[in-house]
CSV table of C-alpha atoms in Angstrom, one decimal:
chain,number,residue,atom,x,y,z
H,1,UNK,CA,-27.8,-49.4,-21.2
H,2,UNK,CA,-25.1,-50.5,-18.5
H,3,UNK,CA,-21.6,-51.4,-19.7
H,4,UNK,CA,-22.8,-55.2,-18.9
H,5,UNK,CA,-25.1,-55.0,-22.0
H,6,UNK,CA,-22.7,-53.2,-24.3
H,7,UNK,CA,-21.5,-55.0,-27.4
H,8,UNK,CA,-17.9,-55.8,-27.6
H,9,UNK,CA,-16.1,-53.9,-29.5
H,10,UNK,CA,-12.6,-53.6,-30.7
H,11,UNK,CA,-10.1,-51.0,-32.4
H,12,UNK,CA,-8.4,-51.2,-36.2
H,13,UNK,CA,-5.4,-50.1,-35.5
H,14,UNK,CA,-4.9,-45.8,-36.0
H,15,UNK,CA,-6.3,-44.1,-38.8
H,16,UNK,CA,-4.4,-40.5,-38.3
H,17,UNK,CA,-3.0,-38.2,-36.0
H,18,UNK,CA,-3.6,-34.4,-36.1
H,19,UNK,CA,-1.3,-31.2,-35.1
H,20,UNK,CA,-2.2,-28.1,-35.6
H,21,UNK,CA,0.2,-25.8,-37.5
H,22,UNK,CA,1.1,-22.3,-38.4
H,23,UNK,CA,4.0,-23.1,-41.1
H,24,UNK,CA,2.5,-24.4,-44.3
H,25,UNK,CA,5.4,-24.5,-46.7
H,26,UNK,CA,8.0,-26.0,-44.4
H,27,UNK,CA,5.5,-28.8,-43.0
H,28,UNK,CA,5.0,-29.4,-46.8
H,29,UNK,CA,8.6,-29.7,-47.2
H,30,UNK,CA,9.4,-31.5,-44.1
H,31,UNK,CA,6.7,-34.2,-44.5
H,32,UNK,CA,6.3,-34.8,-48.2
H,33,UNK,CA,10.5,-34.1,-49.0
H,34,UNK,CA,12.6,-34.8,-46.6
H,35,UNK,CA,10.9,-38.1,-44.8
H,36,UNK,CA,9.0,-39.0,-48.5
H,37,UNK,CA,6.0,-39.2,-46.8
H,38,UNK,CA,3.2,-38.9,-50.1
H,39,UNK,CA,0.8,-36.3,-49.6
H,40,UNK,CA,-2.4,-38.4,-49.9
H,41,UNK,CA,-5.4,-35.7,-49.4
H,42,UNK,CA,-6.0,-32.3,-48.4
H,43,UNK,CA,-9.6,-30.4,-46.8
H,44,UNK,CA,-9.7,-27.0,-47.7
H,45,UNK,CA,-13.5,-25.8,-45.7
H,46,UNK,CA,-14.8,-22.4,-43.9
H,47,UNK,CA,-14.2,-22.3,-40.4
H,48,UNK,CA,-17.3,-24.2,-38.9
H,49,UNK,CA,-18.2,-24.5,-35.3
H,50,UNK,CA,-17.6,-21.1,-33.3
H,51,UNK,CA,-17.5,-18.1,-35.3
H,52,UNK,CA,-14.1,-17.4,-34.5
H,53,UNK,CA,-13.0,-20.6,-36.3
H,54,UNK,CA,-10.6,-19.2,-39.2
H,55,UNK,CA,-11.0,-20.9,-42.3
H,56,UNK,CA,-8.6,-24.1,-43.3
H,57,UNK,CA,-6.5,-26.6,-44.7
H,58,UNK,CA,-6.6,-29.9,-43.5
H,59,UNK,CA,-3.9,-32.1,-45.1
H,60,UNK,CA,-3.1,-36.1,-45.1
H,61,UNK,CA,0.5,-37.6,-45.6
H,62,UNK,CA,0.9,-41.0,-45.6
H,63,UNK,CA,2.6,-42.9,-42.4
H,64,UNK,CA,2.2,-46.2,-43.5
H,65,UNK,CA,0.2,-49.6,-42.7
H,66,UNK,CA,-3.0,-47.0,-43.8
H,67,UNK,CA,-2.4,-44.8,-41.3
H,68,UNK,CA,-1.8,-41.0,-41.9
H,69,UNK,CA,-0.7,-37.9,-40.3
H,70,UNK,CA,-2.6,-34.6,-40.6
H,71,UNK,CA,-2.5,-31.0,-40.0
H,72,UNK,CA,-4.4,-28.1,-39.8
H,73,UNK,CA,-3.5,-25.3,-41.0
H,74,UNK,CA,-5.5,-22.1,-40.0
H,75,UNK,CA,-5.9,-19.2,-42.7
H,76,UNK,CA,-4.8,-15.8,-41.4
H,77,UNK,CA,-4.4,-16.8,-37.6
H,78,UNK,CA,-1.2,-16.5,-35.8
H,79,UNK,CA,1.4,-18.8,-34.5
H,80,UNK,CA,1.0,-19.1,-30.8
H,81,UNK,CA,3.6,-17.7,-28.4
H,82,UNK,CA,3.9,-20.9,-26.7
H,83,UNK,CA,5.3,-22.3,-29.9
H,84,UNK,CA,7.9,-19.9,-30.5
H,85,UNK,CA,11.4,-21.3,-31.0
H,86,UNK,CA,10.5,-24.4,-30.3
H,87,UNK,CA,11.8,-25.5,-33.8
H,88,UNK,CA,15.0,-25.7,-32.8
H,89,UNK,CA,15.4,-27.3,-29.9
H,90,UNK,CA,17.3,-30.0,-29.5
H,91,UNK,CA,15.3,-33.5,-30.0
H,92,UNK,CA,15.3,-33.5,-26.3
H,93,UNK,CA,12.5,-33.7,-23.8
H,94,UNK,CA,12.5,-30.0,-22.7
H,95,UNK,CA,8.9,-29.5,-22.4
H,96,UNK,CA,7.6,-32.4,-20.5
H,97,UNK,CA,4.5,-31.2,-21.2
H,98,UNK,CA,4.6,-30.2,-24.9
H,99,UNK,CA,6.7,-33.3,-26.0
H,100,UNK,CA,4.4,-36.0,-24.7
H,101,UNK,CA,2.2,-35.0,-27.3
H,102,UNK,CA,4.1,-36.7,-30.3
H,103,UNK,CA,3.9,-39.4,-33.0
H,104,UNK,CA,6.0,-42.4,-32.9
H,105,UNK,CA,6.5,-44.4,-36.0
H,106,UNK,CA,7.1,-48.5,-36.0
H,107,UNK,CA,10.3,-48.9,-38.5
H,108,UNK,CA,11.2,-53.0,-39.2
H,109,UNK,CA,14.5,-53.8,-37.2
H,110,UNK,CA,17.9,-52.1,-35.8
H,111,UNK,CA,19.3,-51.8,-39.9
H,112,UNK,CA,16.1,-49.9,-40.6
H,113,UNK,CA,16.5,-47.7,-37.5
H,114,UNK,CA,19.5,-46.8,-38.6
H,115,UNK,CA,19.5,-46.1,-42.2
H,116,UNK,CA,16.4,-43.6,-40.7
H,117,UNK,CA,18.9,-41.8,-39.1
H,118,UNK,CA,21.2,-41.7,-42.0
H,119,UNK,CA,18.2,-40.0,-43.6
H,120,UNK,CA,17.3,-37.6,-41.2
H,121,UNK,CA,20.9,-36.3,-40.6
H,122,UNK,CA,21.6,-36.1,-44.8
H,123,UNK,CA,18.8,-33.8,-44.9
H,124,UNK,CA,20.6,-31.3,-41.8
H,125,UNK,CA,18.1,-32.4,-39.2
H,126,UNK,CA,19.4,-32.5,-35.9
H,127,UNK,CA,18.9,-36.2,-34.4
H,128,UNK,CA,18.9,-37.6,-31.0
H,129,UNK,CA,20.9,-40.8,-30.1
H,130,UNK,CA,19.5,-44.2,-29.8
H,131,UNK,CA,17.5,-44.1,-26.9
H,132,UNK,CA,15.9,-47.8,-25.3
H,133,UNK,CA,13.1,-47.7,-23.5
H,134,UNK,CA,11.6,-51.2,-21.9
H,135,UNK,CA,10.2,-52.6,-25.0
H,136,UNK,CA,11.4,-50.4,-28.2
H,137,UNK,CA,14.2,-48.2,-28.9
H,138,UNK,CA,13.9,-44.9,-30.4
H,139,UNK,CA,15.5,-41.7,-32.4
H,140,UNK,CA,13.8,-38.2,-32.5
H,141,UNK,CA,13.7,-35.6,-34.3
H,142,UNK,CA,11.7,-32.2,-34.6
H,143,UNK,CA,9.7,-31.2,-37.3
H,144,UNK,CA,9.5,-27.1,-38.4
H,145,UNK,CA,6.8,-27.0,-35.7
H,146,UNK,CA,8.9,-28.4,-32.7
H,147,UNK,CA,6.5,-31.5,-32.6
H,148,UNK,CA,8.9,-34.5,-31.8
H,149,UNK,CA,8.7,-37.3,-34.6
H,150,UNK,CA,10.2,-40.5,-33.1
H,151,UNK,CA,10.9,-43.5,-34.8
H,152,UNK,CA,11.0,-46.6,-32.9
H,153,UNK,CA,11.6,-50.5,-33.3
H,154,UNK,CA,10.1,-53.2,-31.3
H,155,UNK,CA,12.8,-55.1,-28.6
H,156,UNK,CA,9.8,-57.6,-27.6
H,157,UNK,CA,6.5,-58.5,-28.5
H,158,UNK,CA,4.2,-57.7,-25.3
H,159,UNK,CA,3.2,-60.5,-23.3
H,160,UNK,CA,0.6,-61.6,-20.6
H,161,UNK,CA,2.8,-60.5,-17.9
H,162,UNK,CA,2.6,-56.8,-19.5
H,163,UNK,CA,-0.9,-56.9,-18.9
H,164,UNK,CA,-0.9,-57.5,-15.6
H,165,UNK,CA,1.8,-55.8,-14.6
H,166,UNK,CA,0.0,-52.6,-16.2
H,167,UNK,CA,-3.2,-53.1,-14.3
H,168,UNK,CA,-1.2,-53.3,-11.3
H,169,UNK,CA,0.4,-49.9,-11.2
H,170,UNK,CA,-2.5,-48.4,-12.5
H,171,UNK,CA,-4.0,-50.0,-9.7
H,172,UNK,CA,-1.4,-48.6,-7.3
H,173,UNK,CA,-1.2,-45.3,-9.2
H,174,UNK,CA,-5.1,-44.5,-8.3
H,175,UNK,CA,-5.1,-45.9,-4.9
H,176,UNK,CA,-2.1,-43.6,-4.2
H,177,UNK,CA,-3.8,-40.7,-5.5
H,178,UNK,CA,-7.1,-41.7,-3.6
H,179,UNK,CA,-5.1,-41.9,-0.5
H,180,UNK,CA,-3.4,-38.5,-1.0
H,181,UNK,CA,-6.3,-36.5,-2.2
H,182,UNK,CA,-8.2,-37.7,1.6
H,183,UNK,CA,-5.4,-36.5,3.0
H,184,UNK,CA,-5.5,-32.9,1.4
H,185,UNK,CA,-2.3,-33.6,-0.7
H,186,UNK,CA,-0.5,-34.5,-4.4
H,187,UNK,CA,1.3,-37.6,-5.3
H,188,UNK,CA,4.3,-36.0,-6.8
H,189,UNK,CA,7.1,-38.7,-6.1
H,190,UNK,CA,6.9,-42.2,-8.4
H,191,UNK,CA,8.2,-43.7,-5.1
H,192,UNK,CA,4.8,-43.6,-3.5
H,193,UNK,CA,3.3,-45.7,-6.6
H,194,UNK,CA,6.1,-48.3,-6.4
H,195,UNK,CA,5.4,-49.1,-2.1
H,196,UNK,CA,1.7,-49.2,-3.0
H,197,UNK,CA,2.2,-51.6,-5.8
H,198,UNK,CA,4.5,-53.4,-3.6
H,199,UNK,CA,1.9,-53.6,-0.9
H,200,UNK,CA,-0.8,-55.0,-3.5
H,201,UNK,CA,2.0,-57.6,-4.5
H,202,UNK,CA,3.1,-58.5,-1.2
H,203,UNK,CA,-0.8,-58.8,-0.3
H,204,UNK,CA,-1.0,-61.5,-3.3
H,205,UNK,CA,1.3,-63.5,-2.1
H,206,UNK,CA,1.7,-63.0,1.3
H,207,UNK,CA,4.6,-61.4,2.3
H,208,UNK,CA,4.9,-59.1,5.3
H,209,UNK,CA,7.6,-57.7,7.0
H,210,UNK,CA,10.2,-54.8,7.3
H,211,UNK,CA,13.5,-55.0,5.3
H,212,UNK,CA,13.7,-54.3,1.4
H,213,UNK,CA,11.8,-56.2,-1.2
H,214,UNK,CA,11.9,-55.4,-4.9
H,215,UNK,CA,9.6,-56.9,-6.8
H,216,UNK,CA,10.5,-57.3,-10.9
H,217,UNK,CA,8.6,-58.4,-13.7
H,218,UNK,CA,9.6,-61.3,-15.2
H,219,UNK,CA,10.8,-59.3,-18.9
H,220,UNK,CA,14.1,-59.4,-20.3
H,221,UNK,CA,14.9,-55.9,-19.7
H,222,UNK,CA,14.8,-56.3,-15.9
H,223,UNK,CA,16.9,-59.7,-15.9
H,224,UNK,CA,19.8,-58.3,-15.5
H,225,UNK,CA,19.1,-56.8,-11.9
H,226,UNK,CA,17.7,-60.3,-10.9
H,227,UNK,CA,21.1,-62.0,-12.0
H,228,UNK,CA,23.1,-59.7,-10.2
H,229,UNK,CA,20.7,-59.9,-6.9
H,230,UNK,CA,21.2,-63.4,-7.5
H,231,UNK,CA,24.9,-63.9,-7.6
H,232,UNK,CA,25.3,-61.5,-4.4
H,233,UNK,CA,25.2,-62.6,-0.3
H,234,UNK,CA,23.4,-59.8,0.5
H,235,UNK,CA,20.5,-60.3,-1.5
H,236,UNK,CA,17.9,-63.5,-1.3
H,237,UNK,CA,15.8,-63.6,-4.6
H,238,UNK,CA,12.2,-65.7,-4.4
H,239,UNK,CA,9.8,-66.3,-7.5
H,240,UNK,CA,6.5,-65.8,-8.0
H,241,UNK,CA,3.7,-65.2,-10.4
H,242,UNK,CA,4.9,-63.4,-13.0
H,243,UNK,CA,7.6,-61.7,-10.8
H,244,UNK,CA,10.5,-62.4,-9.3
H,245,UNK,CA,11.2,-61.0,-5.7
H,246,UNK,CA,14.7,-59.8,-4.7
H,247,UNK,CA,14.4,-59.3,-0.5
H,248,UNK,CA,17.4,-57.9,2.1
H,249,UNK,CA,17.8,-57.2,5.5
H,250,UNK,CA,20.1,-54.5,5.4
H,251,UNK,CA,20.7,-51.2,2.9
H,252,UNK,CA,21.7,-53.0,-0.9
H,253,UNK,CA,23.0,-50.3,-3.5
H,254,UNK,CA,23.2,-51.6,-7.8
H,255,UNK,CA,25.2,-49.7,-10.1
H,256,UNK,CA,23.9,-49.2,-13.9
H,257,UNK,CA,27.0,-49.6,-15.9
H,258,UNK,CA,26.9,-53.3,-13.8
H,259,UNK,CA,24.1,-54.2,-14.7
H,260,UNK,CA,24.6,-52.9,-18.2
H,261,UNK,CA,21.3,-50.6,-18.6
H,262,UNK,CA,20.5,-47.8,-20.4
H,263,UNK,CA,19.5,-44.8,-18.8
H,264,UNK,CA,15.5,-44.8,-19.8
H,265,UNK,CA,15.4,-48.4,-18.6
H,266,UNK,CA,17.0,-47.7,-15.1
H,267,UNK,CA,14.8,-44.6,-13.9
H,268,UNK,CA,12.2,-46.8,-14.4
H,269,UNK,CA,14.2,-50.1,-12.8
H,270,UNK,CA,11.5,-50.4,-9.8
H,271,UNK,CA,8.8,-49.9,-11.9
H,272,UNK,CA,7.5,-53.6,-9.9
H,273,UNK,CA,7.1,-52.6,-7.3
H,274,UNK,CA,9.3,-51.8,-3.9
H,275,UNK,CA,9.0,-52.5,-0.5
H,276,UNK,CA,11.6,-49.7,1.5
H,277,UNK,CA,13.2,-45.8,1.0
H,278,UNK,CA,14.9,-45.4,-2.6
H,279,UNK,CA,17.6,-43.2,-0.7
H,280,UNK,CA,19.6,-43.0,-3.8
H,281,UNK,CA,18.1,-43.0,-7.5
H,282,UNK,CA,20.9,-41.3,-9.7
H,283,UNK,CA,22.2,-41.9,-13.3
H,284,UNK,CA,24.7,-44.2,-12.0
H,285,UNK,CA,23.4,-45.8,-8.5
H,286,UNK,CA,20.5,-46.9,-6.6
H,287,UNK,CA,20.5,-47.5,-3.0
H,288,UNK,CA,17.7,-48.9,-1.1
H,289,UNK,CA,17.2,-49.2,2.4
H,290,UNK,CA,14.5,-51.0,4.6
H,291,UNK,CA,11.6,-48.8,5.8
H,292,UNK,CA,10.6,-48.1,9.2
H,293,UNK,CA,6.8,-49.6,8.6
């Protein structure tokens, strides 16, 4: 059957996420006590599968919306090294690799995210700070087993332009990596999937050139760097489908604390698309100056 004939189908929402962990009581405690989670159903089975799989608990809290969160917990077998004081770390991204794995929670509304985090801290968890992404804003926190727990609000609904702007840097992202791979090497700088994302743009709408071109989706939490582009005399800004274009001749540098972003939003504030070298991409400045193609 090719994917032509296949029906259309479409996803309810999520049903539950699953860790595995090593530290019954204090999950219990953690999930069911200190975030009032109700516990809503538990599998207790032999190990099935490989013969090495140890018997097991498998138990349900409730996360809301009919959603729940699960765990495993394996009779008799041992915590993994790799898991080892991971329980206290700080609700920071430490482990790149570890933390991506995490659930994220939809609470209603600023008042709600922060009466969260009255709760959390009442009950001696450690807490990170508000931290705004594009489209949410978020606080973690780390349950017994070092899994991050974030609870986040929605800033914006997602739009059309999200869409598209998401198949184009996927887009860019693969034909980056194509290109690299044929050339025996790794794309390991985000810079390389910004040009090529400029390059599909500037294809689009047929641009050319040298000098600097920054391409920025038309979203509220990039306005700000189109205002200030704007208001300057080194800086000409053109619209487009979906995106607005901010083009110079010579080197242009933005500050963050001018344009009033938060960090999270400004690593990712040519995330559009860019034609030139990002010479500069610190906490505090960018600088951007035309490339030599």
């Amino acid at each position: 059957m090719s994917a032509s004939t296949l029906p259309t189908l479409a996803l309810r929402g999520v049903d539950h996420t699953a860790r595995p962990t090593w530290k019954l009581r204090e999950t219990i405690e953690f999930y069911r006590d200190k975030l009032g989670l109700p516990l809503v159903h538990v599998i207790s089975a032999r190990g099935w599968g490989p013969a090495t799989h140890p018997d097991f608990l498998h138990f349900f809290f409730d996360s809301g919306n009919g959603s729940t969160i699960a765990f495993f917990y394996y009779l008799g077998s041992d915590q993994p090294a790799s898991l080892d004081g991971r329980a206290a770390m700080k609700p920071l991204p430490e482990d790149h690799v570890f933390d991506a794995t995490h659930t994220a929670w939809l609470v209603d509304g600023p008042d709600e995210l922060q009466a969260w985090k009255q709760r959390l801290e009442a009950q001696g968890l450690d807490v990170s700070v508000e931290t705004r992404h594009e489209v949410i804003e978020s606080i973690y926190v780390r349950d017994p087993n070092g899994y991050f727990v974030e609870f986040t609000r929605k800033l914006r609904p997602l739009d059309d332009i999200d869409a598209t702007d998401a198949a184009l840097t996927l887009q860019a992202a693969i034909e980056a990596e194509d290109a690299a791979a044929s050339a025996g090497r790794r794309v390991t700088a985000i810079d390389e999937i910004w040009w090529r994302k400029a390059a599909l743009l500037d294809e689009r709408d047929g641009r050319n050139g040298g000098g600097v071109r920054i391409y920025v989706p038309k979203v509220d939490e990039f306005a700000a760097l189109v205002k200030d582009a704007a208001a300057r005399g080194d800086c000409r800004v053109q619209s487009s489908e979906g995106y607005d274009c901010i083009e110079a001749d010579e080197p242009i540098e933005f500050r963050r604390k001018v344009l009033d972003l938060k960090p999270a939003v400004w690593y990712g504030l040519f995330t559009g698309g860019v034609h030139g070298r990002v010479e500069v991409l610190d906490r505090e400045r960018v600088v951007i100056a035309p490339s030599h193609a």
